[in-house]
Tab-separated table of C-alpha atoms and ligand atoms in Angstrom:
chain	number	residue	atom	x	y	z
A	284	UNK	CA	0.000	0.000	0.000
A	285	UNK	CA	1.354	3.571	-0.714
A	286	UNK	CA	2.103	5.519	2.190
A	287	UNK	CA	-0.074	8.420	1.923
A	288	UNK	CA	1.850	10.017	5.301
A	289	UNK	CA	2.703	13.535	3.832
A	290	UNK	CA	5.847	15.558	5.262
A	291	UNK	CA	5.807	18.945	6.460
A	292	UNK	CA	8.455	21.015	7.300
A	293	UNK	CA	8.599	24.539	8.147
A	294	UNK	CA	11.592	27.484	8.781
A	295	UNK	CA	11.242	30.771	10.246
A	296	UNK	CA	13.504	33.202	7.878
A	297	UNK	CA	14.010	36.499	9.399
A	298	UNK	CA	14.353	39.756	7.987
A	299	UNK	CA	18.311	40.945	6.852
A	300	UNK	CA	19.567	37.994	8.937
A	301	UNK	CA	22.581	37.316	5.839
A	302	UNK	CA	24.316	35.250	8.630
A	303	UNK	CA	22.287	32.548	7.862
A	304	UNK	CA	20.920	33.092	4.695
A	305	UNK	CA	20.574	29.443	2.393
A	306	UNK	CA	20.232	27.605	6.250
A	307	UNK	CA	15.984	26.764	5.318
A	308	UNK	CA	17.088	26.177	1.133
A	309	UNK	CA	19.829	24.019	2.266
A	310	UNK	CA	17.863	21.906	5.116
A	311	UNK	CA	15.112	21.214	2.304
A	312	UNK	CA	17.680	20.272	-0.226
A	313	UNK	CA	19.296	17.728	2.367
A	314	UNK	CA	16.017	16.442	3.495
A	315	UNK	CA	14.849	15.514	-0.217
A	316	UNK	CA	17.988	13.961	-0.873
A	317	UNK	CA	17.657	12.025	2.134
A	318	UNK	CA	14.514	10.418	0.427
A	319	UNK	CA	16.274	9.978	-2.677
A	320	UNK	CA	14.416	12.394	-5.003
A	321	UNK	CA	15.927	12.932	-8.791
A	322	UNK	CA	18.411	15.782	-8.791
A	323	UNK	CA	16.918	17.736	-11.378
A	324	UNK	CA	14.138	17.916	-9.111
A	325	UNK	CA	16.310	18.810	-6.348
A	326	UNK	CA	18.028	21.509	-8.725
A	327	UNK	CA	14.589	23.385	-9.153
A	328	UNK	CA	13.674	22.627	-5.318
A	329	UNK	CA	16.519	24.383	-4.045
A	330	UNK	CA	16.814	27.635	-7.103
A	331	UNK	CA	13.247	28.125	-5.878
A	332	UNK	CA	13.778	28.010	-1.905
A	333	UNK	CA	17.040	29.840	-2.044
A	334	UNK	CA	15.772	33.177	-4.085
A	335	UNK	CA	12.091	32.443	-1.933
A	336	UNK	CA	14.478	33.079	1.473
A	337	UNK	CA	16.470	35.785	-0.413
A	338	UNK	CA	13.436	37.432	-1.071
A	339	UNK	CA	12.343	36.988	2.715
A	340	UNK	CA	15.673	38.307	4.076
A	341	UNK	CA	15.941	41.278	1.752
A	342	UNK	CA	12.690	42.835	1.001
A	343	UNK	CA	10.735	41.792	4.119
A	344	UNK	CA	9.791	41.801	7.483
A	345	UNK	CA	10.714	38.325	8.058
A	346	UNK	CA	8.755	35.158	7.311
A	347	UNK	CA	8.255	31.488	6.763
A	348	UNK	CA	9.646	28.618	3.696
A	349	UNK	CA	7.189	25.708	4.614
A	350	UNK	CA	7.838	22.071	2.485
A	351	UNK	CA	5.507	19.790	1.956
A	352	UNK	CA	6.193	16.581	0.449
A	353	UNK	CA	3.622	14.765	-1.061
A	354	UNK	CA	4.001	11.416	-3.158
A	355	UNK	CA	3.459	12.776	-6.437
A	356	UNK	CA	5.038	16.423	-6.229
A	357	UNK	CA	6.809	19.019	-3.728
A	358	UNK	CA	4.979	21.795	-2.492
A	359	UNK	CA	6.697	24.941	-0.931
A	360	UNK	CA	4.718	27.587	1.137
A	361	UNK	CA	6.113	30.793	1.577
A	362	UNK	CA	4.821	33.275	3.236
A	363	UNK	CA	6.050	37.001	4.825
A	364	UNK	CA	4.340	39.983	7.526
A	365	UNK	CA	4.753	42.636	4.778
A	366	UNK	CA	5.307	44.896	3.378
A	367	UNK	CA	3.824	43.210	0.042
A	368	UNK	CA	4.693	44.082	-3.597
A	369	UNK	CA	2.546	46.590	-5.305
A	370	UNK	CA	2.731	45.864	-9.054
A	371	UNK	CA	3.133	42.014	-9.140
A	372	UNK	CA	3.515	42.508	-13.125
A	373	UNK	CA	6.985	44.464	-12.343
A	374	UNK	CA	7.988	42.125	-9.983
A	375	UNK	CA	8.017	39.230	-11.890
A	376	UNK	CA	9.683	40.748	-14.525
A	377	UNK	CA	13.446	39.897	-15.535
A	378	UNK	CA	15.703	42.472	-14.452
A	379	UNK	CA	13.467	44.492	-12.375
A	380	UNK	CA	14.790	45.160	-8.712
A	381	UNK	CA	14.069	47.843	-5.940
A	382	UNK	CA	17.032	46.403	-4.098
A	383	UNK	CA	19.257	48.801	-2.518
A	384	UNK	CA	23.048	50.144	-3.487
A	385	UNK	CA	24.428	48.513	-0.182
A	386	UNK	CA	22.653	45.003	-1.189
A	387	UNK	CA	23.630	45.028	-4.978
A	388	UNK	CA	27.586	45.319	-3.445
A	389	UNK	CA	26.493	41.539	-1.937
A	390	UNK	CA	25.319	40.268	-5.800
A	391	UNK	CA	21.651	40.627	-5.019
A	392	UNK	CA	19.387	42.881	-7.148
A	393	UNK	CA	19.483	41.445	-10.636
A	394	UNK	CA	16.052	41.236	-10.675
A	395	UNK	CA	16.430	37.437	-11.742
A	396	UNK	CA	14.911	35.621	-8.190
A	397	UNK	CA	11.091	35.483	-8.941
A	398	UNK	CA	11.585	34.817	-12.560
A	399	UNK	CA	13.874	31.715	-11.722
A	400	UNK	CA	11.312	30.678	-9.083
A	401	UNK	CA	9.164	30.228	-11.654
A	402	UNK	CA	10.939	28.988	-14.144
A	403	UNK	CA	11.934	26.120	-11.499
A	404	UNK	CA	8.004	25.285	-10.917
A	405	UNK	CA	5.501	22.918	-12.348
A	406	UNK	CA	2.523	25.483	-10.749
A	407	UNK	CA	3.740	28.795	-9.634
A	408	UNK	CA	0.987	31.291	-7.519
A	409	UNK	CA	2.215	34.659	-5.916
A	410	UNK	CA	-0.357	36.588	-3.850
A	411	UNK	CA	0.507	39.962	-2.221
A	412	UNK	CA	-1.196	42.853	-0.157
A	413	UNK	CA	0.024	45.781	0.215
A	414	UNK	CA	0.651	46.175	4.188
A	415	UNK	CA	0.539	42.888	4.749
A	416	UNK	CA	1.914	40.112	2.954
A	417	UNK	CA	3.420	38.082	-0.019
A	418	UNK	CA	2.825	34.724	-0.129
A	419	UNK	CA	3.989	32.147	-2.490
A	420	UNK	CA	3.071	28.576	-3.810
A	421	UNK	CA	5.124	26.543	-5.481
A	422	UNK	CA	4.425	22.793	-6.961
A	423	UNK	CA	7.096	20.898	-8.261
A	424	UNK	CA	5.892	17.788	-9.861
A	425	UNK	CA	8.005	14.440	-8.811
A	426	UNK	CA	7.388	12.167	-12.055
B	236	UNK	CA	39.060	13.492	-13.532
B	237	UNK	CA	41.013	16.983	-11.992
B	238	UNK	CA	40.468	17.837	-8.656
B	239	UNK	CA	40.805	20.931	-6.606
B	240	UNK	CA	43.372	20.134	-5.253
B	241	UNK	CA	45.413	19.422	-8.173
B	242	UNK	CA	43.961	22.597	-10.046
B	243	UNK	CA	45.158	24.490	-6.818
B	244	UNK	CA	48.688	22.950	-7.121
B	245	UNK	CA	49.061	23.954	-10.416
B	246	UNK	CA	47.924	27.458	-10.446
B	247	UNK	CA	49.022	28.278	-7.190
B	248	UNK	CA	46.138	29.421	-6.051
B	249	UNK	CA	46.017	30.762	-2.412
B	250	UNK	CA	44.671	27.759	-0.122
B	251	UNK	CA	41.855	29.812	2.249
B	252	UNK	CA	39.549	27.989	3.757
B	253	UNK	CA	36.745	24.829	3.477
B	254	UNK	CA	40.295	22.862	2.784
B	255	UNK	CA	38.561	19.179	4.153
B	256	UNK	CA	37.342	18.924	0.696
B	257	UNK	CA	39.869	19.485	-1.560
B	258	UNK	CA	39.165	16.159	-3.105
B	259	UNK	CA	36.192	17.398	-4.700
B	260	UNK	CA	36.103	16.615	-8.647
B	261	UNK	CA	35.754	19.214	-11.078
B	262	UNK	CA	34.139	19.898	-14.254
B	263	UNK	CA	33.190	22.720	-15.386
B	264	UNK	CA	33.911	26.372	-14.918
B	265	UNK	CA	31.312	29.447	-14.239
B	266	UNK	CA	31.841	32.740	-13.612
B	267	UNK	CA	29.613	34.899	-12.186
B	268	UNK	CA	29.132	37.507	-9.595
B	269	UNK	CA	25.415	38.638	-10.010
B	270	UNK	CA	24.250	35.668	-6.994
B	271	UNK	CA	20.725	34.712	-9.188
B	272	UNK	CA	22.328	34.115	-11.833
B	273	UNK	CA	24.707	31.995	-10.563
B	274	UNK	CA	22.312	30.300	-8.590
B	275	UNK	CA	20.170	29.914	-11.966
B	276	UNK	CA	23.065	28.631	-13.779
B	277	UNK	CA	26.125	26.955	-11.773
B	278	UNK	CA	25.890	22.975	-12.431
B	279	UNK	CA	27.483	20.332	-10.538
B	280	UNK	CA	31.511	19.774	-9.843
B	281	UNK	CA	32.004	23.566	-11.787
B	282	UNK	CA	34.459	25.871	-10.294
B	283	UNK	CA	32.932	28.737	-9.767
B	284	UNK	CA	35.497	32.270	-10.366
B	285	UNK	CA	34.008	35.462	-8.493
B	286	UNK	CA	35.435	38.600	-7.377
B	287	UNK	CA	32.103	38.574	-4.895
B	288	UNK	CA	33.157	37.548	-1.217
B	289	UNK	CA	30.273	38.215	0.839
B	290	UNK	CA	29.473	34.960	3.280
B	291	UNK	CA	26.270	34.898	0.511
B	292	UNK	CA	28.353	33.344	-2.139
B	293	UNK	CA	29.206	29.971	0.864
B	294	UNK	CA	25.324	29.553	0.384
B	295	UNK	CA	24.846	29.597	-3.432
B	296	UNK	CA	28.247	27.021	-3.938
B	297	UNK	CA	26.808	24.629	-1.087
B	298	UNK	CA	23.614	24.782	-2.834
B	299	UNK	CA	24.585	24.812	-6.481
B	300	UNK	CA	26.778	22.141	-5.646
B	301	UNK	CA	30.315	23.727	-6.833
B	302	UNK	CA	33.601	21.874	-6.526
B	303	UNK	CA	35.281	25.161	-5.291
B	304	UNK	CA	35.300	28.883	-5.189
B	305	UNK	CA	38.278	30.741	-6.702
B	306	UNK	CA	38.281	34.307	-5.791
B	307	UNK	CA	39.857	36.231	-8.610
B	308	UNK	CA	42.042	39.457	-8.395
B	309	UNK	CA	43.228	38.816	-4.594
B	310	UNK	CA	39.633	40.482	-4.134
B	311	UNK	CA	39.714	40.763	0.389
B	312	UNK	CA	37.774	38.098	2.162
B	313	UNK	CA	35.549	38.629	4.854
B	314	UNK	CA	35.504	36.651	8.037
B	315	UNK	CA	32.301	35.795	8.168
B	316	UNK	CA	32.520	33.974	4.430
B	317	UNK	CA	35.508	31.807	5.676
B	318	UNK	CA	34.512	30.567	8.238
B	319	UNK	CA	31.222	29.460	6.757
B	320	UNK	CA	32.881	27.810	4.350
B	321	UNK	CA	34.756	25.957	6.555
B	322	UNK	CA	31.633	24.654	8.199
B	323	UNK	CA	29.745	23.426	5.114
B	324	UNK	CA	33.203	22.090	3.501
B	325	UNK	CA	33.590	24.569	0.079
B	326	UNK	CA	37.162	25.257	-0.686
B	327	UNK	CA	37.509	29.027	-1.364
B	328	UNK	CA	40.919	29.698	-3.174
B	329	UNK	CA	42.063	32.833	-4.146
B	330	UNK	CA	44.336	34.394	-6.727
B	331	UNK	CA	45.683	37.399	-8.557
B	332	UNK	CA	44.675	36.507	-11.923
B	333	UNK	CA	41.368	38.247	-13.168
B	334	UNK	CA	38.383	35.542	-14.366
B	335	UNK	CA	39.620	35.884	-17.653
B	336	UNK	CA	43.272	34.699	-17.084
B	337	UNK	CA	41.925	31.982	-14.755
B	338	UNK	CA	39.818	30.717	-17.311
B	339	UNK	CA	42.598	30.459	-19.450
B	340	UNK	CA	45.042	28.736	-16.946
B	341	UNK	CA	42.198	26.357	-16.305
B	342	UNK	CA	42.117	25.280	-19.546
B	343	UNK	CA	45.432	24.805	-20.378
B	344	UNK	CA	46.153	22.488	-16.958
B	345	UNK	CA	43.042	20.697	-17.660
B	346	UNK	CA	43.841	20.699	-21.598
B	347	UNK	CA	40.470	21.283	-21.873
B	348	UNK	CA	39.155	18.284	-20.531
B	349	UNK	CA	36.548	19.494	-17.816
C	595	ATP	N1	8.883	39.014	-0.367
C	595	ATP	C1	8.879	40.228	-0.952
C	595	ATP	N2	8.346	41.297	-0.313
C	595	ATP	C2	8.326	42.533	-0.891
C	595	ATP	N3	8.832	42.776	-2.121
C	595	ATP	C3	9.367	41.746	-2.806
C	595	ATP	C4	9.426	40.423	-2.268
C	595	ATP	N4	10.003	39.620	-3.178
C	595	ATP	C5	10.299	40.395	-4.228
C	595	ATP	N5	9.929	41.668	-4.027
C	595	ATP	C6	10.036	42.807	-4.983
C	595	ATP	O1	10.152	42.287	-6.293
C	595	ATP	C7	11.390	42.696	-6.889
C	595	ATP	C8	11.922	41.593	-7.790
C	595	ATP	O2	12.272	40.446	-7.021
C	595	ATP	P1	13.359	39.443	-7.592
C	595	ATP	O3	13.605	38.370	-6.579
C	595	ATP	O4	12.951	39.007	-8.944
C	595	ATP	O5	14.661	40.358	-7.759
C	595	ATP	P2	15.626	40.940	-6.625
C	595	ATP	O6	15.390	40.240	-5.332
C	595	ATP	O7	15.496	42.412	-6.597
C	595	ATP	O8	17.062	40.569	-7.213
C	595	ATP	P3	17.728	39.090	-7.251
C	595	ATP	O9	16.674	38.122	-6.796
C	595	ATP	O10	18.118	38.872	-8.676
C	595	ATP	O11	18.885	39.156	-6.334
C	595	ATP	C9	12.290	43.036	-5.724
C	595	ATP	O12	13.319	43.942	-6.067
C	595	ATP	C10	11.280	43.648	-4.733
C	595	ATP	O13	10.971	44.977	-5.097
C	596	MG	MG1	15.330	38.174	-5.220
């Protein structure tokens, strides 16, 4: 019988904490290779966590990269307290950035992290208040 | 098969840090200092040349799975990056050659095989 037990994970990321930036991408990526997924898969898993916790550390006011692994695919929650993104168009857009001078110096701020996250997914949803939150779900499939 | 250690030997590159895993194998080179687009585009066992030494870059080599890091132009090294990298085992070497010239070099010790 197939075990239908699903795994769920989750990892506080908090806001400009660089010290441990990659910590929740790199946990996930050990855990699914741990349960012997396809590294392809693992490739997109951890493209898609890393800029998700980038994302977390640099534009917001902290947050959470939950995993979910379910037989068939990978699903990652993420989810921040604000302050949202108000044109979700721009965003998403290759090269567009609002990053700062003194984070560009680090070799953030190409513009290129939500376009690779979802490039990386099967099913790719971004929701976002203004105020209040952005909040992303990703599906990789495992086939 | 070249490993970083070899590649090291030969070039002379500065020995820094993450040095437990010097057996890596390599293939491939990237350079890159823009961190998404290394993360989009680093593959497995590449070297990856930066003049970017922020502990950031530890991160997007564990994760992207690179043999090494070679810091190019004797760019300064913070702290912080080393002794990350010492932690999660990535070699970070360092040398006065620019990207360019250590592409070069590179491929003239690995006579192009990698
Ligand atoms: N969690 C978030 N909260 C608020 N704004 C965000 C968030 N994620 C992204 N943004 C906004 O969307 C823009 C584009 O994000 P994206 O990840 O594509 O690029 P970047 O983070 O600026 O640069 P890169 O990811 O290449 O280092 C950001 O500059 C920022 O303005
Ligand atoms: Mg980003």
């Amino acid at each position: 019988m197939e075990d239908v037990r699903k795994i769920k994970v989750k990892y506080m990321v908090e806001k400009d904490d660089f010290m441990r930036a990659g910590q929740a991408s790199s946990n996930i990526k050990k855990i699914l290779k741990k349960l012997g997924l396809d590294s392809q898969i693992l490739r997109r898993v951890a493209i898609a966590t890393y800029e998700a916790e980038m994302n977390i550390i640099i534009h917001s006011e902290g947050g959470f990269i939950e995993l979910e692994i379910h037989p068939d695919k990978i699903r990652i929650n993420v989810e921040d307290n604000g302050p949202g993104i108000k044109d979700i168009d721009l965003a998403m857009k290759a090269g567009y950035s609002t990053a700062p001078n003194k984070i560009r110096e680090l070799g953030f701020g190409a513009g290129m992290g939500l376009p690779n996250i979802k490039r990386c997914c099967d099913e790719f949803n971004i929701k976002s208040s203004l105020g209040e939150y952005t909040r992303l779900e990703l599906l990789i499939y495992n086939k | 098969m070249l490993t970083v250690e070899e590649l090291s030997n030969k070039l002379s590159l500065e020995k820094i840090s993450g040095l437990e895993n010097m057996d890596n194998v390599i293939s491939g080179v990237y350079i890159g200092d823009l961190l998404s687009w290394v993360m989009a585009n680093i593959k497995p066992g590449n070297i990856w040349i930066t003049i970017q030494t922020n502990i950031n870059v530890v991160a997007v080599a564990v994760l992207g799975e690179a043999a090494c890091i070679i810091i190019a132009e004797d760019a300064e090294i913070d702290e912080s990056t080393i002794m990350k990298s010492n932690e999660e085992g990535i070699p970070i070497l360092r040398s006065s050659l620019s990207a360019y010239e250590l592409a070069i070099e590179i491929n003239k010790v690995s006579n192009g095989s990698i």
